[in-house]
Short mmCIF file of C-alpha atoms and ligand atoms in Angstrom, two decimals:
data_model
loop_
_atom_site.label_atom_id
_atom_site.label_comp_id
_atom_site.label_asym_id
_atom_site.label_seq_id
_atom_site.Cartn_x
_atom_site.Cartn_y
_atom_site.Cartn_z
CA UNK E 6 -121.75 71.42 -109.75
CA UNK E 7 -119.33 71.43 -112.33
CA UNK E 8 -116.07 68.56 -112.10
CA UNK E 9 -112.60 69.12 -113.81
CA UNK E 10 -111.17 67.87 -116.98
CA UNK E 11 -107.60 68.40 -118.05
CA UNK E 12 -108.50 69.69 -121.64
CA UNK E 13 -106.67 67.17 -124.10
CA UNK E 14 -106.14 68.72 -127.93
CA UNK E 15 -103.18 68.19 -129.68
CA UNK E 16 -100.09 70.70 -131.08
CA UNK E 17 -102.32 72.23 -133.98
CA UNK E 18 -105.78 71.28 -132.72
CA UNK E 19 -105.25 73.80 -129.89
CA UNK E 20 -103.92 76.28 -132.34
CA UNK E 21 -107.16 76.43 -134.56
CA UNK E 22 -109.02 75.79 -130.77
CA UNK E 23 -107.29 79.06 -129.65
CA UNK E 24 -107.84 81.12 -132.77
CA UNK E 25 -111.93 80.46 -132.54
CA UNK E 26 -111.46 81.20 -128.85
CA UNK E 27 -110.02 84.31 -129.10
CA UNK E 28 -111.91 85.83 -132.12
CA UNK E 29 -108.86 85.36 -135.00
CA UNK E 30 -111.27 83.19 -136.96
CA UNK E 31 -114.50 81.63 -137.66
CA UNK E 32 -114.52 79.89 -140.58
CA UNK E 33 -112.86 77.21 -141.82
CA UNK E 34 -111.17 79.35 -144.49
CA UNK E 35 -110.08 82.44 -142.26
CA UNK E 36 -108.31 79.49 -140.26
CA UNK E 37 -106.56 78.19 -143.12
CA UNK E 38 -105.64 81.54 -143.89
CA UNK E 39 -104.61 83.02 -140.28
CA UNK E 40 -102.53 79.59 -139.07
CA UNK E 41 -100.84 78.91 -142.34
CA UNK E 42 -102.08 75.39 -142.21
CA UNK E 43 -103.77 73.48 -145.86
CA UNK E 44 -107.63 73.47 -146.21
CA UNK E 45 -107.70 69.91 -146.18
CA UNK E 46 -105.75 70.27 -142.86
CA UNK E 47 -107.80 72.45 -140.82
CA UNK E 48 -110.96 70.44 -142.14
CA UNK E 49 -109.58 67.41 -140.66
CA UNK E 50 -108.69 69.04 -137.49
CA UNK E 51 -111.72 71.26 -136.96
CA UNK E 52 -114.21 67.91 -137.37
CA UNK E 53 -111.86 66.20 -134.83
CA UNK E 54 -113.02 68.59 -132.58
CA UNK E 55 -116.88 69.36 -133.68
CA UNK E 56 -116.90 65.44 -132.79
CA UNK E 57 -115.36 65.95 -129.39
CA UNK E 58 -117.81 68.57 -128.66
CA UNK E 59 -115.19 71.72 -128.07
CA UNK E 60 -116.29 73.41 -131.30
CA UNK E 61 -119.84 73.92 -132.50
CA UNK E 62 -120.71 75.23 -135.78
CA UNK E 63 -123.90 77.58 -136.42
CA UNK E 64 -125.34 79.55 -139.16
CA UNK E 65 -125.21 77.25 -141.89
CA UNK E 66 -128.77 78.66 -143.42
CA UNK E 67 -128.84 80.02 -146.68
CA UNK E 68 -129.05 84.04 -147.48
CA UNK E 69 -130.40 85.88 -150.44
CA UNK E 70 -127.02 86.26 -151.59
CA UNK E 71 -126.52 82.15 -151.75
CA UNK E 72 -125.32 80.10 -149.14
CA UNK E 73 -123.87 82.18 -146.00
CA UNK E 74 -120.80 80.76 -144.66
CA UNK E 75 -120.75 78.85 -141.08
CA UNK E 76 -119.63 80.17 -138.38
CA UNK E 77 -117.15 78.16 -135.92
CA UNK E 78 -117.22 79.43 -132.02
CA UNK E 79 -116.31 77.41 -128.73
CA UNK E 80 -118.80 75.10 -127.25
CA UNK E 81 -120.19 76.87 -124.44
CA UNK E 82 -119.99 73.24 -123.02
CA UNK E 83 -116.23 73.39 -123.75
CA UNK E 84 -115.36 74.15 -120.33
CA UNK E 85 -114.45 76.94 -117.81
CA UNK E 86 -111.48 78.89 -116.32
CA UNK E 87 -111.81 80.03 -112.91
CA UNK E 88 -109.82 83.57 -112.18
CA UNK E 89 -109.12 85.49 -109.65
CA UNK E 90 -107.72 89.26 -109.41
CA UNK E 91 -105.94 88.86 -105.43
CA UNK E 92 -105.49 92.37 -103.87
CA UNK E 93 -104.71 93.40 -100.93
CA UNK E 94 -107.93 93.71 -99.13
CA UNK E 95 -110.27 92.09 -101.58
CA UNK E 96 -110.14 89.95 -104.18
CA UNK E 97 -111.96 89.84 -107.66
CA UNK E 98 -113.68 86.10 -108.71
CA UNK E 99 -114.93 85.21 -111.86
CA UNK E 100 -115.95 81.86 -114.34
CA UNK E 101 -115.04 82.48 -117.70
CA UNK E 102 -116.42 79.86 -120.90
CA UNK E 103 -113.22 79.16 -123.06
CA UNK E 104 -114.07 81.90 -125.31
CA UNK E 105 -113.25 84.44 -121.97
CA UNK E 106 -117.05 85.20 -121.44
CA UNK E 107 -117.65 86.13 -117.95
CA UNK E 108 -120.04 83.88 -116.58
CA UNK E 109 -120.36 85.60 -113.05
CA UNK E 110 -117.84 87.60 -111.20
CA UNK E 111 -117.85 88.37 -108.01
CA UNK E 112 -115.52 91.24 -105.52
CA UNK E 113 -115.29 89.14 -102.05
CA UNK E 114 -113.21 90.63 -99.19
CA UNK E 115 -109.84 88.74 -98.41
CA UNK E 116 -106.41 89.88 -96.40
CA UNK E 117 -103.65 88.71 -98.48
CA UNK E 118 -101.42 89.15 -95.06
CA UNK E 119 -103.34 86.02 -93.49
CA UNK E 120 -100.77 84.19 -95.93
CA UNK E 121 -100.27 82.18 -98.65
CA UNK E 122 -101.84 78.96 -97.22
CA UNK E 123 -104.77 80.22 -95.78
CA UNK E 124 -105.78 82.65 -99.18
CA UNK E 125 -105.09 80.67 -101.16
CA UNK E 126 -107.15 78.09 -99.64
CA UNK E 127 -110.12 80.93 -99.47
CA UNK E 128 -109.52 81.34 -102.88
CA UNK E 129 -109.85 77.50 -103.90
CA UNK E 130 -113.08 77.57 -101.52
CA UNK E 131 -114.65 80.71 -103.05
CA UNK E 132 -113.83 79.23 -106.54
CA UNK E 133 -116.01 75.93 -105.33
CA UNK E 134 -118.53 78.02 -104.01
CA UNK E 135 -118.74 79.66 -107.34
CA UNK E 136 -118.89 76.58 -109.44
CA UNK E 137 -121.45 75.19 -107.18
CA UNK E 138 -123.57 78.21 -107.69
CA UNK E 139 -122.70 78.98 -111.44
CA UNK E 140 -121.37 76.08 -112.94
CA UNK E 141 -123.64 74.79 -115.76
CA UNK E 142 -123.98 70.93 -115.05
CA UNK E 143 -121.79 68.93 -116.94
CA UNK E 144 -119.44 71.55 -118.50
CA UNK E 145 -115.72 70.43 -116.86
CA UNK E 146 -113.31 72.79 -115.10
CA UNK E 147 -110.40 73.21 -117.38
CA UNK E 148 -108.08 75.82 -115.51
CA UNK E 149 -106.98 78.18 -112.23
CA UNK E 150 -105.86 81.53 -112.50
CA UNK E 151 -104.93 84.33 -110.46
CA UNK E 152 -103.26 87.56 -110.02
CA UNK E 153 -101.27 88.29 -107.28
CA UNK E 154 -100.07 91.46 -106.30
CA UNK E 155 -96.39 90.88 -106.42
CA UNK E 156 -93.47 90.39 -108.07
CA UNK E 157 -94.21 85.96 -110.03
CA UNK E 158 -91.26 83.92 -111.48
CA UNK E 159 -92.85 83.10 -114.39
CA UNK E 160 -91.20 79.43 -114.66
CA UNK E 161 -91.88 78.48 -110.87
CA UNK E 162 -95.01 80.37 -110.28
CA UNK E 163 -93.59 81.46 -106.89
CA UNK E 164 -93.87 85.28 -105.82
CA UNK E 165 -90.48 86.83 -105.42
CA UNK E 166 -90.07 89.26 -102.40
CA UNK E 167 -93.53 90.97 -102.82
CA UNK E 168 -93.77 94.49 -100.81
CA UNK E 169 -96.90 94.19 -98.81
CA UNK E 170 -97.94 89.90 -99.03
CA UNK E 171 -95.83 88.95 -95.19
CA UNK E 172 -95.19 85.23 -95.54
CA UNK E 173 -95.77 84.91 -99.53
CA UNK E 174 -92.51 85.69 -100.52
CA UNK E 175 -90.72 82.33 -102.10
CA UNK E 176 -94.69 80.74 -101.81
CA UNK E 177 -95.06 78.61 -104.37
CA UNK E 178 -98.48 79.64 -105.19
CA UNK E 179 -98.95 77.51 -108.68
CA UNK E 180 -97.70 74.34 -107.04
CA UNK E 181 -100.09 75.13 -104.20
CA UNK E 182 -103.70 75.79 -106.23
CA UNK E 183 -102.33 72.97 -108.58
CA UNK E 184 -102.10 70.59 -105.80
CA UNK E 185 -105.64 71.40 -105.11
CA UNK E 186 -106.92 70.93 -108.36
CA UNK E 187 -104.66 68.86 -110.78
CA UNK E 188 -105.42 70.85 -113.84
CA UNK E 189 -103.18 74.20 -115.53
CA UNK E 190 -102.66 77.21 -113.18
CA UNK E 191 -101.72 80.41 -113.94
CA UNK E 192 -100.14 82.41 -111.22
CA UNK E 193 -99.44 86.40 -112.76
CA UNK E 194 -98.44 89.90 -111.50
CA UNK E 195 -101.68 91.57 -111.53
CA UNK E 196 -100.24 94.63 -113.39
CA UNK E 197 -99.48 92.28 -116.34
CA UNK E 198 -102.93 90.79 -116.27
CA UNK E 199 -104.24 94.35 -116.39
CA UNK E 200 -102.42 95.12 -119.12
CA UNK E 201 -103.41 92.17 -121.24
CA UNK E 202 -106.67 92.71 -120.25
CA UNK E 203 -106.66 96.12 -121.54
CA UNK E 204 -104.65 95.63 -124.47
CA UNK E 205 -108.37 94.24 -125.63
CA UNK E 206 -110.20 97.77 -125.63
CA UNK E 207 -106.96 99.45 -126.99
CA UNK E 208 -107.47 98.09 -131.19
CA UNK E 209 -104.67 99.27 -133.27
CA UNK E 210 -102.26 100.19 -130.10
CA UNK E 211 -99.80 97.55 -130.27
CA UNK E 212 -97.75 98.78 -127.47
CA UNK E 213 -98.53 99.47 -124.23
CA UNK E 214 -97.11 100.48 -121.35
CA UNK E 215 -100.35 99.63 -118.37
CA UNK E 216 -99.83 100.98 -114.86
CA UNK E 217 -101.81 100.15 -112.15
CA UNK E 218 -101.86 102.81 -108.93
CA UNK E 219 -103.13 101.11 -105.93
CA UNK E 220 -101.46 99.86 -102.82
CA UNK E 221 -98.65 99.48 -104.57
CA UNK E 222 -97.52 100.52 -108.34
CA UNK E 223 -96.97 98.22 -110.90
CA UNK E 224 -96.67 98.35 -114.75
CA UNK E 225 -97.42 95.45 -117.80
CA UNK E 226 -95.75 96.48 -121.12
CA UNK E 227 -97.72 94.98 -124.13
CA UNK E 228 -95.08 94.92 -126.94
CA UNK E 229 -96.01 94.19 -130.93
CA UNK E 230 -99.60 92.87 -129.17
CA UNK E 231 -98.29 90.42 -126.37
CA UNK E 232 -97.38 91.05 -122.70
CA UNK E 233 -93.68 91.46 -122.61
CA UNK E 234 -92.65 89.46 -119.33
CA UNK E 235 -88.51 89.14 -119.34
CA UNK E 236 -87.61 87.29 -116.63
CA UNK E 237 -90.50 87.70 -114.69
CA UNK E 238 -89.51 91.10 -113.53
CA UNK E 239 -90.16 93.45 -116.79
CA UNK E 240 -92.26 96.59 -116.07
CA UNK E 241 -91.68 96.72 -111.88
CA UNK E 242 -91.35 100.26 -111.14
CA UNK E 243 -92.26 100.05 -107.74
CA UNK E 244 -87.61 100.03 -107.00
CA UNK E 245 -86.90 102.64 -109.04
CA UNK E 246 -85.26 105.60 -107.29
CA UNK E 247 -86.89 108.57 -107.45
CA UNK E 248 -85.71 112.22 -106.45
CA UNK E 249 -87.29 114.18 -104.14
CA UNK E 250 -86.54 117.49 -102.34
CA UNK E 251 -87.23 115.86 -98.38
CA UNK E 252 -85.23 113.74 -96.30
CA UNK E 253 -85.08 110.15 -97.22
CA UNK E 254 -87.54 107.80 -96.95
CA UNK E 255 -86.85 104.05 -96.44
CA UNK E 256 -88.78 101.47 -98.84
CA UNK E 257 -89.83 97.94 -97.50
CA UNK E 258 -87.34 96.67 -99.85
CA UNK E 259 -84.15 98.49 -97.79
CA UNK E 260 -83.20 101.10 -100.14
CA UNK E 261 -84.19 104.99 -99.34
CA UNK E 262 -86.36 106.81 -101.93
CA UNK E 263 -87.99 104.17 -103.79
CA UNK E 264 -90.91 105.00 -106.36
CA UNK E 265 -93.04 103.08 -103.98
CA UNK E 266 -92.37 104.42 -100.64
CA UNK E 267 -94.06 107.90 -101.92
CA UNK E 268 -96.14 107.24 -104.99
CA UNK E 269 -98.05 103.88 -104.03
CA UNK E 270 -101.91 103.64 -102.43
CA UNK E 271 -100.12 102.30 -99.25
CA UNK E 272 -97.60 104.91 -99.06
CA UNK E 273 -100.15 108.21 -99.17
CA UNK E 274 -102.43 106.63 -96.60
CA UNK E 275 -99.38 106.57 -94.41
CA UNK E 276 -98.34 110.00 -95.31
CA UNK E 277 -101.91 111.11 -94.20
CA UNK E 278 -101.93 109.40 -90.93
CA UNK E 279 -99.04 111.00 -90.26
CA UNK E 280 -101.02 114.10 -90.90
CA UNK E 281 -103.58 112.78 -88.43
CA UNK E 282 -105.84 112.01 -91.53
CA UNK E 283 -107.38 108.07 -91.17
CA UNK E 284 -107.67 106.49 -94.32
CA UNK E 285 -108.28 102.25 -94.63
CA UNK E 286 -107.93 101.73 -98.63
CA UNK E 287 -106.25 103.54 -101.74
CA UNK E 288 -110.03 104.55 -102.91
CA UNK E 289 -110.73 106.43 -100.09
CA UNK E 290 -107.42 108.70 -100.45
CA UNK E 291 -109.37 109.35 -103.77
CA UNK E 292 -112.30 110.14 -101.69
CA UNK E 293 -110.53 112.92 -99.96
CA UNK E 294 -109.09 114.51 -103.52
CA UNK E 295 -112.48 114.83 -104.50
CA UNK E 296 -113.69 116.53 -101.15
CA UNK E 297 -111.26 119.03 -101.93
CA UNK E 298 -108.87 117.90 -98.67
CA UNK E 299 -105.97 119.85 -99.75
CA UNK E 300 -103.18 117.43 -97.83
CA UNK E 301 -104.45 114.41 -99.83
CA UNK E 302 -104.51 116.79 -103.30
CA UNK E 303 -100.79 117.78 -102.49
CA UNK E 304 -99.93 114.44 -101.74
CA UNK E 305 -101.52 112.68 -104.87
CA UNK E 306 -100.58 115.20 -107.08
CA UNK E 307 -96.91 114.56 -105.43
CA UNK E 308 -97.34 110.81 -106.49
CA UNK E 309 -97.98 111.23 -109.94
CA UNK E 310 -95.01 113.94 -110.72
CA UNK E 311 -93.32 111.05 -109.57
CA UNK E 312 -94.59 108.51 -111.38
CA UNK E 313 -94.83 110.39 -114.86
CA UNK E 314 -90.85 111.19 -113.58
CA UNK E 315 -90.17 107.52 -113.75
CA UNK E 316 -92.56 106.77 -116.86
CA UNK E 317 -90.73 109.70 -118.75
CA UNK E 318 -87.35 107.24 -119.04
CA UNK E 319 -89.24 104.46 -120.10
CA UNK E 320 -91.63 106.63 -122.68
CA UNK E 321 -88.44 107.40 -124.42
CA UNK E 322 -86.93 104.32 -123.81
CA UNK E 323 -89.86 101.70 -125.22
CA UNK E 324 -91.39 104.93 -126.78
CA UNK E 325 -94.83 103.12 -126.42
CA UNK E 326 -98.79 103.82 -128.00
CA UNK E 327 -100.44 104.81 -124.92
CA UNK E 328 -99.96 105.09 -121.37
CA UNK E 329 -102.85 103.89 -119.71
CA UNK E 330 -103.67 104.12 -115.85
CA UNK E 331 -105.31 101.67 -113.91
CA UNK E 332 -105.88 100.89 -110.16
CA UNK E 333 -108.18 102.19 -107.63
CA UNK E 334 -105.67 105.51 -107.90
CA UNK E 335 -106.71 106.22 -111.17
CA UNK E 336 -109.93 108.01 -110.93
CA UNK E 337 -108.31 110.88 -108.81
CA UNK E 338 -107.81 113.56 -111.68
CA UNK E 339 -104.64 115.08 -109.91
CA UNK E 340 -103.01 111.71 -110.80
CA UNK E 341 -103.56 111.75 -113.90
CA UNK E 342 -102.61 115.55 -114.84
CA UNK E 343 -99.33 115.40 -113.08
CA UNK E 344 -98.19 112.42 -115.01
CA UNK E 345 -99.42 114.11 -118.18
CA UNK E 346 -97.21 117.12 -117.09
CA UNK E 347 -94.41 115.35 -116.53
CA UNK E 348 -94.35 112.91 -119.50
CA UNK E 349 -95.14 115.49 -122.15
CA UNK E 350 -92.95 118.39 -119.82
CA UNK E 351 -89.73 116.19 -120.66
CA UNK E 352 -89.95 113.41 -123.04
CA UNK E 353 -88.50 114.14 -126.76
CA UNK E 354 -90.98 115.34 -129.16
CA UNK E 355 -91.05 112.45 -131.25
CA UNK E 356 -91.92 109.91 -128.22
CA UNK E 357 -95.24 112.20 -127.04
CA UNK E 358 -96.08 113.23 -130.53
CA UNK E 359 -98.82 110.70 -131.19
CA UNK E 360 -98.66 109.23 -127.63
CA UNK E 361 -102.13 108.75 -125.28
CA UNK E 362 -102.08 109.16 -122.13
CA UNK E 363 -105.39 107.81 -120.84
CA UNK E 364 -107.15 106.02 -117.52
CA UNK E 365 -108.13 102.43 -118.74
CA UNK E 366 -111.05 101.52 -120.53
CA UNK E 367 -111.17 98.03 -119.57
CA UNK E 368 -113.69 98.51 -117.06
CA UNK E 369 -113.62 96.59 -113.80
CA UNK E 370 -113.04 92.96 -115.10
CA UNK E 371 -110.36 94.22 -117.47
CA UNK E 372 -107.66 92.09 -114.98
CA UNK E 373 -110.36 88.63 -114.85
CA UNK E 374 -110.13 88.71 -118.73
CA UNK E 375 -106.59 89.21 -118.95
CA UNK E 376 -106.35 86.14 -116.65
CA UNK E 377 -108.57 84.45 -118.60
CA UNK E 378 -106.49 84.96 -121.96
CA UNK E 379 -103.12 83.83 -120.63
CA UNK E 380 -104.95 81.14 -119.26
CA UNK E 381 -106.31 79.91 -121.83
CA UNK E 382 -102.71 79.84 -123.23
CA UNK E 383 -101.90 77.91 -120.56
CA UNK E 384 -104.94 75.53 -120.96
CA UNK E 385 -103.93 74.72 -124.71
CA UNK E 386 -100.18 74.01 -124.50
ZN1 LIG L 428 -87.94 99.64 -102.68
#
């Protein structure tokens, strides 16, 4: 069983820590060179923290060609994040090393309408039960992170009147895992963690706009190469009006017509009980595209007209790299095509000219690693 350390570097320490971690550098020259800092300086600092055991060097044999430089990387002893991705119905567990290697992950079933108290309190158990099991002995906990489907102040860590968490709106959810474990927390809209996540497989595409069609619809904007955040609220769709050609439908929020009350997960598998069609997650709406049910086709392919209706203002507006779509939506082709129609049907020319419009190439942790990233942030500062 692993214990928990609060990880103690100081101001530049954890910038030449950080750069190792996340791949910038590995050498004590490409660290002089990518932080700006003197030689002499990041010598110093980088045998501070060989000696404290966070950095290890390897690969100091020589090579035909003369001596080959050595290469820094993390300790694997350096510590661990634990992450969660919190949806609706399950969540998504993982250990991380400081260098955002997955160490095990794990998809355990949850109910996020239980409450804030009592998942959160699953979480901190499954987390211990994770440790227990995976936790090299002696390498210290360093940080707690999780995604939560809803709307997070980014200074309080509380979730602000989430759509489908009853009793988690106002929660203060870092407060509440900090409490519990007395080390960094990270408490993010699982959109954004998706799209820093992804950002990772997307090399050279610097801006991002990252939806994610499950339950609900959300959307992390990577600008210049970092999540954009605002006030906490940047890239939530889920409000936006949309127009449609049948009576008015009222969103949880209290305004008719929202994006969400026809385009998210939740939404379609109520359309389709209405239709007398049962349906328990958004994967098995999916399910029913691909059999060829023609009421779930209509319906998704409804959804992402929608959606690329909405995305349309903001391609011309942040006039991004690539759209990418994630969320257990995703894989059902109509999706995809009708947002394609609609984005390239009516954006300007110059916005769609280069622009991708792609499902997410992440893969399934793509959200974990995202969490582990910002946490690591958090971890350092
Ligand atoms: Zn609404």
């Amino acid at each position: 069983m692993s214990g928990k350390e609060r990880l103690l570097v100081r101001g530049a320490q954890g910038d030449l820590l950080r750069l190792v971690a996340t791949g910038h550098a590995e050498s004590r020259a490409q660290l002089a060179r990518v932080s700006g800092l003197a030689a002499s300086s990041v010598s110093l600092r980088v045998e501070e923290l060989i000696d404290t055991g966070l950095l290890v060097e390897e690969g100091s044999g020589t090579s035909s060609g003369g001596r080959r430089p050595r290469r820094l990387r993390v300790s694997p002893a350096a510590g661990l994040l634990a992450v969660a991705d919190l949806g609706a119905h399950h969540a998504r567990l993982g250990l991380l090393d400081l260098s955002g290697v997955p160490l095990v992950v794990e998809e355990r079933a949850c109910d996020i309408a239980l409450g804030p108290e009592a998942t959160l309190d699953w979480m901190a158990a499954a987390f211990d039960d994770l440790l227990a099991t995976h936790g090299p002995a002696g390498v210290p906990l360093r940080g707690v992170g999780t995604g939560v489907p809803g709307p997070v102040d980014p200074g309080s860590g509380r979730v602000v009147s989430p759509s489908r968490m009853p009793g988690w709106n106002n929660f203060p959810v870092a407060e509440h895992l900090g409490a519990h474990y007395d080390l960094p927390v990270l408490v993010e809209n699982d959109a954004n963690l998706l799209a820093v996540g992804e950002a990772r497989s997307w090399p050279g595409f610097d801006n991002l706009m990252v939806l994610k069609a499950g339950s609900g619809i959300g959307c992390g904007v990577i600008v210049d190469g970092r999540l954009h955040r605002g006030r906490g609220a940047a890239g939530d769709i889920s409000h936006v009006r949309v127009r449609t050609d049948s009576s008015t439908t009222m969103c949880s929020c209290g305004h008719p017509d929202c994006l969400e009350a026809y385009a998210s997960g939740a939404a379609l598998m109520d359309a389709l009980s209405g239709l007398g069609i049962a349906t328990r997650r958004p994967s098995d709406v999916v399910a029913l595209v691909e059999d060829g049910v023609p009421e779930a086709t209509a319906l998704v392919r409804n959804a992402g007209r929608l959606i690329g209706e909405v995305l349309t203002v903001l391609v011309n507006f942040i006039n991004p790299d690539a759209i990418v779509v994630g969320g257990s939506l995703s894989t059902a082709e109509p999706l995809i095509s009708a947002i394609r129609a609609a984005v390239y049907e009516r954006c300007l020319p110059l916005a769609t000219r280069d622009l991708e419009i792609s499902v997410t190439r992440g893969g399934p942790d793509a959200a974990l690693l995202g969490a582990g990233s910002l946490l690591l942030d958090a971890v350092l500062s």
